Amino acid sequence: MMLDYTQYDALGLAQLVRNGDVSAGELLAAAKARLHRFNPLLNAVVTPMDALAESLLDKLDGKGPFTGVPFLVKDLMLRFAGFPMSNGSVAMKDYRPAADSSMAAALNAAGLITFGKTNTSELGASSLANNAAFGPTLNPWDLRRNSGGSSGGSAAAVAARIVPMAYSSDGGGSIRLPASYCGIFGFKPSRGLNRFEDLSQAWGGAVVAHALTVSVRDSAAYLDLVAGNTVSGYSLSNPAIDTYLYAATQAPKPLNIALINHSPISTAVHRECLAGAAAAATLCESLGHVVTESAWNFDG
């Protein structure tokens, strides 16, 4: 394979497969090479799924939006038949679901080549990826630090470019926190957009599934996939006007943005966080948006 695997996002890799520039098997080999190199340092992937990956390669038809893209999934409440689903818990470490969930089936049908499960906090209930079943997942930028949680294994794997995107889930920040810690893109969609959602009852509906990605357009295209917006001949170069991928290519109109520098529960906010928010506000203003310092409109 005469290309730099790490320089492409998921849609870019899928296009290479469609064009015949590279095979899905070659991409999987590149992903596994990076897994072998970095996972001993990071502890991002805790369960191999090689048998599934080989079966997906054999059945690949080239029609899915992410055809041939190596993929990892968070080991939390996502059932793949015959593979362990520990939920980051010693008590469930040996549990193997008997059937795929609708979300797992949708990912398989999208052309993604899933080859492993990533570490999480126990039951997804912590802002750190650290549990008694598998231990902590470390941050690719600084091995003295955690990758964040609960989707820390997925975030570390994407940040280390083992894969360009990985399945994640978020209730109170479990996508957004590790994305911030690891310097990648994290987005929590509104509830109900994912029509394959396995988590619709978790935390009273507050938990949703999505993906951690290296690019915004991958996140938009993934949302199209799970929301059912993909159409026959899903086009990267000319996306349909009613897709999130199309929306991600359009310059936004001026927005009114609230800058809130106080915790909703009256705890201290670290000065580096305040500085980061101020820098983001300045950037937004330079792009033509209106930023107004505001206060919470509820009692935390």
PDB file of C-alpha atoms in Angstrom:
ATOM      1  CA  MET A   1       0.000   0.000   0.000  1.00  0.00           C
ATOM      2  CA  MET A   2       1.685   3.186  -1.242  1.00  0.00           C
ATOM      3  CA  LEU A   3      -0.330   5.752   0.715  1.00  0.00           C
ATOM      4  CA  ASP A   4      -0.129   7.305   4.156  1.00  0.00           C
ATOM      5  CA  TYR A   5      -3.082   5.711   5.937  1.00  0.00           C
ATOM      6  CA  THR A   6      -3.042   8.349   8.692  1.00  0.00           C
ATOM      7  CA  GLN A   7      -3.594  11.276   6.298  1.00  0.00           C
ATOM      8  CA  TYR A   8      -7.138  10.247   5.333  1.00  0.00           C
ATOM      9  CA  ASP A   9     -10.431  10.516   7.174  1.00  0.00           C
ATOM     10  CA  ALA A  10     -13.025   7.737   6.915  1.00  0.00           C
ATOM     11  CA  LEU A  11     -14.777   9.140   3.846  1.00  0.00           C
ATOM     12  CA  GLY A  12     -11.420   9.597   2.160  1.00  0.00           C
ATOM     13  CA  LEU A  13     -10.462   5.972   2.796  1.00  0.00           C
ATOM     14  CA  ALA A  14     -13.852   4.748   1.538  1.00  0.00           C
ATOM     15  CA  GLN A  15     -13.369   6.722  -1.680  1.00  0.00           C
ATOM     16  CA  LEU A  16      -9.965   5.107  -2.196  1.00  0.00           C
ATOM     17  CA  VAL A  17     -11.573   1.668  -1.859  1.00  0.00           C
ATOM     18  CA  ARG A  18     -14.325   2.566  -4.341  1.00  0.00           C
ATOM     19  CA  ASN A  19     -11.751   3.893  -6.807  1.00  0.00           C
ATOM     20  CA  GLY A  20      -9.719   0.692  -6.565  1.00  0.00           C
ATOM     21  CA  ASP A  21      -6.669   2.589  -5.281  1.00  0.00           C
ATOM     22  CA  VAL A  22      -6.463   0.363  -2.216  1.00  0.00           C
ATOM     23  CA  SER A  23      -8.282  -2.704  -0.924  1.00  0.00           C
ATOM     24  CA  ALA A  24     -10.251  -2.953   2.294  1.00  0.00           C
ATOM     25  CA  GLY A  25      -7.887  -5.716   3.372  1.00  0.00           C
ATOM     26  CA  GLU A  26      -4.901  -3.422   2.962  1.00  0.00           C
ATOM     27  CA  LEU A  27      -6.600  -0.745   5.058  1.00  0.00           C
ATOM     28  CA  LEU A  28      -7.346  -3.268   7.799  1.00  0.00           C
ATOM     29  CA  ALA A  29      -3.711  -4.378   7.759  1.00  0.00           C
ATOM     30  CA  ALA A  30      -2.596  -0.754   8.151  1.00  0.00           C
ATOM     31  CA  ALA A  31      -4.995  -0.256  11.058  1.00  0.00           C
ATOM     32  CA  LYS A  32      -3.788  -3.429  12.767  1.00  0.00           C
ATOM     33  CA  ALA A  33      -0.173  -2.363  12.328  1.00  0.00           C
ATOM     34  CA  ARG A  34      -0.892   0.862  14.183  1.00  0.00           C
ATOM     35  CA  LEU A  35      -2.871  -1.070  16.795  1.00  0.00           C
ATOM     36  CA  HIS A  36       0.123  -3.360  17.363  1.00  0.00           C
ATOM     37  CA  ARG A  37       2.401  -0.326  17.666  1.00  0.00           C
ATOM     38  CA  PHE A  38       0.341   1.886  19.944  1.00  0.00           C
ATOM     39  CA  ASN A  39      -2.127  -0.221  21.903  1.00  0.00           C
ATOM     40  CA  PRO A  40       0.512  -1.594  24.320  1.00  0.00           C
ATOM     41  CA  LEU A  41       1.140   2.033  25.319  1.00  0.00           C
ATOM     42  CA  LEU A  42      -2.466   3.231  25.365  1.00  0.00           C
ATOM     43  CA  ASN A  43      -4.679   0.258  26.312  1.00  0.00           C
ATOM     44  CA  ALA A  44      -7.336   1.638  23.971  1.00  0.00           C
ATOM     45  CA  VAL A  45      -8.592  -1.647  22.485  1.00  0.00           C
ATOM     46  CA  VAL A  46      -9.515  -4.366  24.972  1.00  0.00           C
ATOM     47  CA  THR A  47     -11.259  -7.007  22.841  1.00  0.00           C
ATOM     48  CA  PRO A  48     -10.135  -8.171  19.376  1.00  0.00           C
ATOM     49  CA  MET A  49     -12.873  -9.006  16.837  1.00  0.00           C
ATOM     50  CA  ASP A  50     -10.735 -10.481  14.061  1.00  0.00           C
ATOM     51  CA  ALA A  51     -13.287 -13.114  13.069  1.00  0.00           C
ATOM     52  CA  LEU A  52     -15.941 -10.449  12.519  1.00  0.00           C
ATOM     53  CA  ALA A  53     -13.539  -8.305  10.499  1.00  0.00           C
ATOM     54  CA  GLU A  54     -12.678 -11.192   8.185  1.00  0.00           C
ATOM     55  CA  SER A  55     -16.345 -12.031   7.635  1.00  0.00           C
ATOM     56  CA  LEU A  56     -17.132  -8.379   6.849  1.00  0.00           C
ATOM     57  CA  LEU A  57     -14.290  -8.272   4.317  1.00  0.00           C
ATOM     58  CA  ASP A  58     -15.674 -11.376   2.634  1.00  0.00           C
ATOM     59  CA  LYS A  59     -19.166  -9.852   2.366  1.00  0.00           C
ATOM     60  CA  LEU A  60     -18.113  -6.318   1.393  1.00  0.00           C
ATOM     61  CA  ASP A  61     -20.199  -5.105  -1.546  1.00  0.00           C
ATOM     62  CA  GLY A  62     -18.869  -1.549  -1.953  1.00  0.00           C
ATOM     63  CA  LYS A  63     -22.283   0.085  -1.502  1.00  0.00           C
ATOM     64  CA  GLY A  64     -22.076   1.487   2.032  1.00  0.00           C
ATOM     65  CA  PRO A  65     -20.951   5.087   2.670  1.00  0.00           C
ATOM     66  CA  PHE A  66     -17.961   3.862   4.703  1.00  0.00           C
ATOM     67  CA  THR A  67     -17.112   0.847   2.597  1.00  0.00           C
ATOM     68  CA  GLY A  68     -13.884  -0.833   3.658  1.00  0.00           C
ATOM     69  CA  VAL A  69     -13.053   1.583   6.508  1.00  0.00           C
ATOM     70  CA  PRO A  70     -11.438  -0.003   9.612  1.00  0.00           C
ATOM     71  CA  PHE A  71     -13.606   0.647  12.656  1.00  0.00           C
ATOM     72  CA  LEU A  72     -13.633   0.146  16.415  1.00  0.00           C
ATOM     73  CA  VAL A  73     -16.606   0.138  18.783  1.00  0.00           C
ATOM     74  CA  LYS A  74     -16.945   1.175  22.407  1.00  0.00           C
ATOM     75  CA  ASP A  75     -17.448  -1.790  24.734  1.00  0.00           C
ATOM     76  CA  LEU A  76     -20.645  -0.424  26.261  1.00  0.00           C
ATOM     77  CA  MET A  77     -24.211  -1.552  25.594  1.00  0.00           C
ATOM     78  CA  LEU A  78     -23.528  -2.464  21.952  1.00  0.00           C
ATOM     79  CA  ARG A  79     -24.272  -6.108  21.206  1.00  0.00           C
ATOM     80  CA  PHE A  80     -22.297  -8.040  18.581  1.00  0.00           C
ATOM     81  CA  ALA A  81     -23.304 -11.701  18.488  1.00  0.00           C
ATOM     82  CA  GLY A  82     -20.755 -13.974  20.173  1.00  0.00           C
ATOM     83  CA  PHE A  83     -18.342 -11.223  21.234  1.00  0.00           C
ATOM     84  CA  PRO A  84     -17.866 -10.098  24.855  1.00  0.00           C
ATOM     85  CA  MET A  85     -19.766  -7.008  26.003  1.00  0.00           C
ATOM     86  CA  SER A  86     -18.222  -6.171  29.367  1.00  0.00           C
ATOM     87  CA  ASN A  87     -19.543  -2.620  29.799  1.00  0.00           C
ATOM     88  CA  GLY A  88     -16.216  -1.986  31.532  1.00  0.00           C
ATOM     89  CA  SER A  89     -17.273  -4.237  34.412  1.00  0.00           C
ATOM     90  CA  VAL A  90     -15.595  -7.273  35.943  1.00  0.00           C
ATOM     91  CA  ALA A  91     -19.066  -8.717  36.603  1.00  0.00           C
ATOM     92  CA  MET A  92     -19.938  -8.688  32.879  1.00  0.00           C
ATOM     93  CA  LYS A  93     -16.501  -9.358  31.403  1.00  0.00           C
ATOM     94  CA  ASP A  94     -17.460 -12.790  30.043  1.00  0.00           C
ATOM     95  CA  TYR A  95     -20.983 -11.910  28.859  1.00  0.00           C
ATOM     96  CA  ARG A  96     -21.500 -12.689  25.166  1.00  0.00           C
ATOM     97  CA  PRO A  97     -24.767 -11.567  23.531  1.00  0.00           C
ATOM     98  CA  ALA A  98     -26.511 -14.154  21.390  1.00  0.00           C
ATOM     99  CA  ALA A  99     -27.571 -11.729  18.640  1.00  0.00           C
ATOM    100  CA  ASP A 100     -26.517  -8.453  17.030  1.00  0.00           C
ATOM    101  CA  SER A 101     -28.329  -5.317  18.093  1.00  0.00           C
ATOM    102  CA  SER A 102     -29.928  -3.192  15.374  1.00  0.00           C
ATOM    103  CA  MET A 103     -27.055  -0.702  15.753  1.00  0.00           C
ATOM    104  CA  ALA A 104     -24.417  -3.401  15.232  1.00  0.00           C
ATOM    105  CA  ALA A 105     -26.259  -4.677  12.157  1.00  0.00           C
ATOM    106  CA  ALA A 106     -26.428  -1.142  10.734  1.00  0.00           C
ATOM    107  CA  LEU A 107     -22.686  -0.610  11.219  1.00  0.00           C
ATOM    108  CA  ASN A 108     -21.938  -3.909   9.492  1.00  0.00           C
ATOM    109  CA  ALA A 109     -24.197  -2.981   6.576  1.00  0.00           C
ATOM    110  CA  ALA A 110     -22.481   0.410   6.167  1.00  0.00           C
ATOM    111  CA  GLY A 111     -19.301  -1.254   4.965  1.00  0.00           C
ATOM    112  CA  LEU A 112     -17.337  -0.565   8.133  1.00  0.00           C
ATOM    113  CA  ILE A 113     -14.830  -3.261   9.044  1.00  0.00           C
ATOM    114  CA  THR A 114     -15.134  -3.587  12.820  1.00  0.00           C
ATOM    115  CA  PHE A 115     -12.113  -5.350  14.312  1.00  0.00           C
ATOM    116  CA  GLY A 116     -12.146  -4.547  18.041  1.00  0.00           C
ATOM    117  CA  LYS A 117     -13.837  -3.097  21.112  1.00  0.00           C
ATOM    118  CA  THR A 118     -12.485  -0.096  23.004  1.00  0.00           C
ATOM    119  CA  ASN A 119     -12.083   0.554  26.698  1.00  0.00           C
ATOM    120  CA  THR A 120     -14.555   2.605  28.725  1.00  0.00           C
ATOM    121  CA  SER A 121     -15.291   3.539  32.303  1.00  0.00           C
ATOM    122  CA  GLU A 122     -17.336   1.002  34.258  1.00  0.00           C
ATOM    123  CA  LEU A 123     -20.934   1.227  33.015  1.00  0.00           C
ATOM    124  CA  GLY A 124     -19.953   4.496  31.324  1.00  0.00           C
ATOM    125  CA  ALA A 125     -20.353   6.329  34.610  1.00  0.00           C
ATOM    126  CA  SER A 126     -17.057   8.233  34.905  1.00  0.00           C
ATOM    127  CA  SER A 127     -15.275  11.026  33.051  1.00  0.00           C
ATOM    128  CA  LEU A 128     -12.134   8.836  32.984  1.00  0.00           C
ATOM    129  CA  ALA A 129     -11.549   5.613  31.038  1.00  0.00           C
ATOM    130  CA  ASN A 130     -10.435   3.487  33.960  1.00  0.00           C
ATOM    131  CA  ASN A 131     -11.951   0.290  35.308  1.00  0.00           C
ATOM    132  CA  ALA A 132     -11.056  -2.809  37.301  1.00  0.00           C
ATOM    133  CA  ALA A 133     -11.697  -5.093  34.329  1.00  0.00           C
ATOM    134  CA  PHE A 134      -9.080  -3.660  31.944  1.00  0.00           C
ATOM    135  CA  GLY A 135      -7.342  -0.726  33.648  1.00  0.00           C
ATOM    136  CA  PRO A 136      -6.906   2.832  32.349  1.00  0.00           C
ATOM    137  CA  THR A 137      -6.647   4.087  28.782  1.00  0.00           C
ATOM    138  CA  LEU A 138      -3.841   6.613  28.463  1.00  0.00           C
ATOM    139  CA  ASN A 139      -3.730   9.778  26.388  1.00  0.00           C
ATOM    140  CA  PRO A 140      -1.733   9.587  23.128  1.00  0.00           C
ATOM    141  CA  TRP A 141      -0.479  13.146  23.679  1.00  0.00           C
ATOM    142  CA  ASP A 142       0.778  12.487  27.212  1.00  0.00           C
ATOM    143  CA  LEU A 143       1.016   8.963  28.617  1.00  0.00           C
ATOM    144  CA  ARG A 144       0.946  10.346  32.157  1.00  0.00           C
ATOM    145  CA  ARG A 145      -2.684  11.343  31.630  1.00  0.00           C
ATOM    146  CA  ASN A 146      -5.999   9.613  31.027  1.00  0.00           C
ATOM    147  CA  SER A 147      -7.816   9.781  27.687  1.00  0.00           C
ATOM    148  CA  GLY A 148     -11.082  10.857  29.310  1.00  0.00           C
ATOM    149  CA  GLY A 149     -14.362   9.033  29.573  1.00  0.00           C
ATOM    150  CA  SER A 150     -16.410   7.296  29.163  1.00  0.00           C
ATOM    151  CA  SER A 151     -15.484   6.842  25.463  1.00  0.00           C
ATOM    152  CA  GLY A 152     -11.766   7.093  26.212  1.00  0.00           C
ATOM    153  CA  GLY A 153     -10.675   3.976  24.359  1.00  0.00           C
ATOM    154  CA  SER A 154     -12.370   5.145  21.166  1.00  0.00           C
ATOM    155  CA  ALA A 155     -10.910   8.638  21.538  1.00  0.00           C
ATOM    156  CA  ALA A 156      -7.367   7.378  22.100  1.00  0.00           C
ATOM    157  CA  ALA A 157      -7.618   5.041  19.110  1.00  0.00           C
ATOM    158  CA  VAL A 158      -8.760   7.868  16.829  1.00  0.00           C
ATOM    159  CA  ALA A 159      -6.177  10.322  18.187  1.00  0.00           C
ATOM    160  CA  ALA A 160      -3.439   7.743  17.555  1.00  0.00           C
ATOM    161  CA  ARG A 161      -4.868   7.246  14.037  1.00  0.00           C
ATOM    162  CA  ILE A 162      -5.431   3.550  14.591  1.00  0.00           C
ATOM    163  CA  VAL A 163      -8.796   4.285  12.990  1.00  0.00           C
ATOM    164  CA  PRO A 164     -10.210   7.540  11.553  1.00  0.00           C
ATOM    165  CA  MET A 165     -13.401   7.187  13.578  1.00  0.00           C
ATOM    166  CA  ALA A 166     -14.847   4.957  16.282  1.00  0.00           C
ATOM    167  CA  TYR A 167     -18.270   4.285  17.754  1.00  0.00           C
ATOM    168  CA  SER A 168     -18.910   6.152  21.021  1.00  0.00           C
ATOM    169  CA  SER A 169     -21.794   7.206  23.246  1.00  0.00           C
ATOM    170  CA  ASP A 170     -22.582  10.236  25.391  1.00  0.00           C
ATOM    171  CA  GLY A 171     -24.905  11.028  28.287  1.00  0.00           C
ATOM    172  CA  GLY A 172     -23.155  13.713  30.303  1.00  0.00           C
ATOM    173  CA  GLY A 173     -20.087  14.281  28.126  1.00  0.00           C
ATOM    174  CA  SER A 174     -18.811  10.791  27.299  1.00  0.00           C
ATOM    175  CA  ILE A 175     -18.052  11.751  23.682  1.00  0.00           C
ATOM    176  CA  ARG A 176     -17.257  15.423  24.195  1.00  0.00           C
ATOM    177  CA  LEU A 177     -14.878  15.047  27.157  1.00  0.00           C
ATOM    178  CA  PRO A 178     -12.494  12.497  25.594  1.00  0.00           C
ATOM    179  CA  ALA A 179     -12.635  14.387  22.292  1.00  0.00           C
ATOM    180  CA  SER A 180     -11.442  17.462  24.163  1.00  0.00           C
ATOM    181  CA  TYR A 181      -8.764  15.527  26.049  1.00  0.00           C
ATOM    182  CA  CYS A 182      -7.456  13.855  22.885  1.00  0.00           C
ATOM    183  CA  GLY A 183      -7.709  16.709  20.378  1.00  0.00           C
ATOM    184  CA  ILE A 184     -10.244  15.155  17.967  1.00  0.00           C
ATOM    185  CA  PHE A 185     -13.819  15.954  16.923  1.00  0.00           C
ATOM    186  CA  GLY A 186     -16.640  14.965  19.248  1.00  0.00           C
ATOM    187  CA  PHE A 187     -20.340  15.693  18.761  1.00  0.00           C
ATOM    188  CA  LYS A 188     -23.426  14.657  20.708  1.00  0.00           C
ATOM    189  CA  PRO A 189     -26.479  14.635  18.412  1.00  0.00           C
ATOM    190  CA  SER A 190     -29.973  15.402  19.630  1.00  0.00           C
ATOM    191  CA  ARG A 191     -31.888  12.423  20.986  1.00  0.00           C
ATOM    192  CA  GLY A 192     -34.008  10.555  18.481  1.00  0.00           C
ATOM    193  CA  LEU A 193     -31.888  11.246  15.403  1.00  0.00           C
ATOM    194  CA  ASN A 194     -30.248   7.805  15.510  1.00  0.00           C
ATOM    195  CA  ARG A 195     -32.947   5.405  14.307  1.00  0.00           C
ATOM    196  CA  PHE A 196     -30.861   2.382  15.317  1.00  0.00           C
ATOM    197  CA  GLU A 197     -30.345   3.682  18.858  1.00  0.00           C
ATOM    198  CA  ASP A 198     -29.753   0.987  21.492  1.00  0.00           C
ATOM    199  CA  LEU A 199     -29.565   3.507  24.322  1.00  0.00           C
ATOM    200  CA  SER A 200     -32.893   5.351  24.026  1.00  0.00           C
ATOM    201  CA  GLN A 201     -33.933   4.504  27.599  1.00  0.00           C
ATOM    202  CA  ALA A 202     -30.544   5.036  29.270  1.00  0.00           C
ATOM    203  CA  TRP A 203     -30.502   7.909  31.767  1.00  0.00           C
ATOM    204  CA  GLY A 204     -34.058   8.804  30.856  1.00  0.00           C
ATOM    205  CA  GLY A 205     -33.108   9.264  27.210  1.00  0.00           C
ATOM    206  CA  ALA A 206     -30.057  11.447  27.868  1.00  0.00           C
ATOM    207  CA  VAL A 207     -27.612   8.919  26.376  1.00  0.00           C
ATOM    208  CA  VAL A 208     -27.131   8.840  22.602  1.00  0.00           C
ATOM    209  CA  ALA A 209     -24.680   6.998  20.374  1.00  0.00           C
ATOM    210  CA  HIS A 210     -22.495   8.588  17.722  1.00  0.00           C
ATOM    211  CA  ALA A 211     -18.816   8.481  16.697  1.00  0.00           C
ATOM    212  CA  LEU A 212     -15.547  10.185  17.532  1.00  0.00           C
ATOM    213  CA  THR A 213     -13.843  11.336  14.330  1.00  0.00           C
ATOM    214  CA  VAL A 214     -10.804  13.078  12.868  1.00  0.00           C
ATOM    215  CA  SER A 215     -12.993  15.253  10.612  1.00  0.00           C
ATOM    216  CA  VAL A 216     -16.283  17.129  10.850  1.00  0.00           C
ATOM    217  CA  ARG A 217     -17.495  15.685   7.564  1.00  0.00           C
ATOM    218  CA  ASP A 218     -17.075  12.124   8.865  1.00  0.00           C
ATOM    219  CA  SER A 219     -19.242  13.011  11.850  1.00  0.00           C
ATOM    220  CA  ALA A 220     -21.903  14.496   9.549  1.00  0.00           C
ATOM    221  CA  ALA A 221     -21.840  11.494   7.208  1.00  0.00           C
ATOM    222  CA  TYR A 222     -22.076   9.104  10.156  1.00  0.00           C
ATOM    223  CA  LEU A 223     -25.140  11.005  11.377  1.00  0.00           C
ATOM    224  CA  ASP A 224     -26.641  10.672   7.892  1.00  0.00           C
ATOM    225  CA  LEU A 225     -26.053   6.930   8.136  1.00  0.00           C
ATOM    226  CA  VAL A 226     -27.746   6.387  11.485  1.00  0.00           C
ATOM    227  CA  ALA A 227     -30.524   8.914  10.777  1.00  0.00           C
ATOM    228  CA  GLY A 228     -31.374   7.186   7.501  1.00  0.00           C
ATOM    229  CA  ASN A 229     -30.364  10.100   5.268  1.00  0.00           C
ATOM    230  CA  THR A 230     -28.123   8.111   2.959  1.00  0.00           C
ATOM    231  CA  VAL A 231     -29.446   7.603  -0.541  1.00  0.00           C
ATOM    232  CA  SER A 232     -28.465   5.340  -3.408  1.00  0.00           C
ATOM    233  CA  GLY A 233     -25.105   6.481  -4.745  1.00  0.00           C
ATOM    234  CA  TYR A 234     -24.332   8.568  -1.640  1.00  0.00           C
ATOM    235  CA  SER A 235     -21.955  11.151  -3.067  1.00  0.00           C
ATOM    236  CA  LEU A 236     -19.072  12.739  -1.216  1.00  0.00           C
ATOM    237  CA  SER A 237     -18.396  15.267  -3.971  1.00  0.00           C
ATOM    238  CA  ASN A 238     -22.035  16.267  -4.448  1.00  0.00           C
ATOM    239  CA  PRO A 239     -24.055  15.316  -1.357  1.00  0.00           C
ATOM    240  CA  ALA A 240     -27.843  15.526  -1.470  1.00  0.00           C
ATOM    241  CA  ILE A 241     -29.162  18.826  -0.163  1.00  0.00           C
ATOM    242  CA  ASP A 242     -31.151  17.154   2.639  1.00  0.00           C
ATOM    243  CA  THR A 243     -28.124  15.456   4.224  1.00  0.00           C
ATOM    244  CA  TYR A 244     -26.012  16.515   7.186  1.00  0.00           C
ATOM    245  CA  LEU A 245     -22.947  16.056   4.988  1.00  0.00           C
ATOM    246  CA  TYR A 246     -24.284  18.753   2.667  1.00  0.00           C
ATOM    247  CA  ALA A 247     -25.017  21.037   5.619  1.00  0.00           C
ATOM    248  CA  ALA A 248     -21.445  20.593   6.840  1.00  0.00           C
ATOM    249  CA  THR A 249     -20.176  22.026   3.537  1.00  0.00           C
ATOM    250  CA  GLN A 250     -22.197  25.247   3.847  1.00  0.00           C
ATOM    251  CA  ALA A 251     -20.932  28.421   5.521  1.00  0.00           C
ATOM    252  CA  PRO A 252     -23.117  29.092   8.588  1.00  0.00           C
ATOM    253  CA  LYS A 253     -25.153  32.248   8.893  1.00  0.00           C
ATOM    254  CA  PRO A 254     -24.155  34.619  11.728  1.00  0.00           C
ATOM    255  CA  LEU A 255     -25.021  33.064  15.072  1.00  0.00           C
ATOM    256  CA  ASN A 256     -25.823  34.510  18.492  1.00  0.00           C
ATOM    257  CA  ILE A 257     -23.550  32.645  20.901  1.00  0.00           C
ATOM    258  CA  ALA A 258     -23.684  32.754  24.701  1.00  0.00           C
ATOM    259  CA  LEU A 259     -20.368  32.643  26.577  1.00  0.00           C
ATOM    260  CA  ILE A 260     -20.904  31.296  30.110  1.00  0.00           C
ATOM    261  CA  ASN A 261     -17.879  31.427  32.392  1.00  0.00           C
ATOM    262  CA  HIS A 262     -19.508  29.989  35.507  1.00  0.00           C
ATOM    263  CA  SER A 263     -20.243  26.432  36.605  1.00  0.00           C
ATOM    264  CA  PRO A 264     -23.982  25.582  36.789  1.00  0.00           C
ATOM    265  CA  ILE A 265     -23.357  24.105  40.260  1.00  0.00           C
ATOM    266  CA  SER A 266     -21.192  26.981  41.565  1.00  0.00           C
ATOM    267  CA  THR A 267     -17.919  25.042  41.527  1.00  0.00           C
ATOM    268  CA  ALA A 268     -14.641  26.687  40.512  1.00  0.00           C
ATOM    269  CA  VAL A 269     -13.769  26.807  36.797  1.00  0.00           C
ATOM    270  CA  HIS A 270     -10.070  26.308  36.019  1.00  0.00           C
ATOM    271  CA  ARG A 271      -8.274  29.285  34.519  1.00  0.00           C
ATOM    272  CA  GLU A 272      -7.137  27.220  31.517  1.00  0.00           C
ATOM    273  CA  CYS A 273     -10.759  26.367  30.768  1.00  0.00           C
ATOM    274  CA  LEU A 274     -11.702  30.039  31.007  1.00  0.00           C
ATOM    275  CA  ALA A 275      -8.838  30.932  28.680  1.00  0.00           C
ATOM    276  CA  GLY A 276      -9.912  28.255  26.213  1.00  0.00           C
ATOM    277  CA  ALA A 277     -13.500  29.515  26.211  1.00  0.00           C
ATOM    278  CA  ALA A 278     -12.283  33.088  25.691  1.00  0.00           C
ATOM    279  CA  ALA A 279     -10.112  32.018  22.753  1.00  0.00           C
ATOM    280  CA  ALA A 280     -13.051  30.156  21.198  1.00  0.00           C
ATOM    281  CA  ALA A 281     -15.260  33.237  21.655  1.00  0.00           C
ATOM    282  CA  THR A 282     -12.669  35.455  19.967  1.00  0.00           C
ATOM    283  CA  LEU A 283     -12.443  33.021  17.057  1.00  0.00           C
ATOM    284  CA  CYS A 284     -16.232  32.938  16.677  1.00  0.00           C
ATOM    285  CA  GLU A 285     -16.354  36.745  16.638  1.00  0.00           C
ATOM    286  CA  SER A 286     -13.653  36.839  13.958  1.00  0.00           C
ATOM    287  CA  LEU A 287     -15.883  34.585  11.841  1.00  0.00           C
ATOM    288  CA  GLY A 288     -18.743  37.074  12.055  1.00  0.00           C
ATOM    289  CA  HIS A 289     -20.762  35.670  14.946  1.00  0.00           C
ATOM    290  CA  VAL A 290     -22.071  37.663  17.920  1.00  0.00           C
ATOM    291  CA  VAL A 291     -20.798  36.468  21.312  1.00  0.00           C
ATOM    292  CA  THR A 292     -22.464  37.705  24.498  1.00  0.00           C
ATOM    293  CA  GLU A 293     -21.343  36.848  28.021  1.00  0.00           C
ATOM    294  CA  SER A 294     -24.314  35.255  29.751  1.00  0.00           C
ATOM    295  CA  ALA A 295     -25.427  33.363  32.853  1.00  0.00           C
ATOM    296  CA  TRP A 296     -27.155  30.025  33.293  1.00  0.00           C
ATOM    297  CA  ASN A 297     -30.934  30.304  33.134  1.00  0.00           C
ATOM    298  CA  PHE A 298     -31.502  27.456  35.561  1.00  0.00           C
ATOM    299  CA  ASP A 299     -30.500  26.434  39.084  1.00  0.00           C
ATOM    300  CA  GLY A 300     -27.923  23.679  38.758  1.00  0.00           C
TER     301      GLY A 300
END
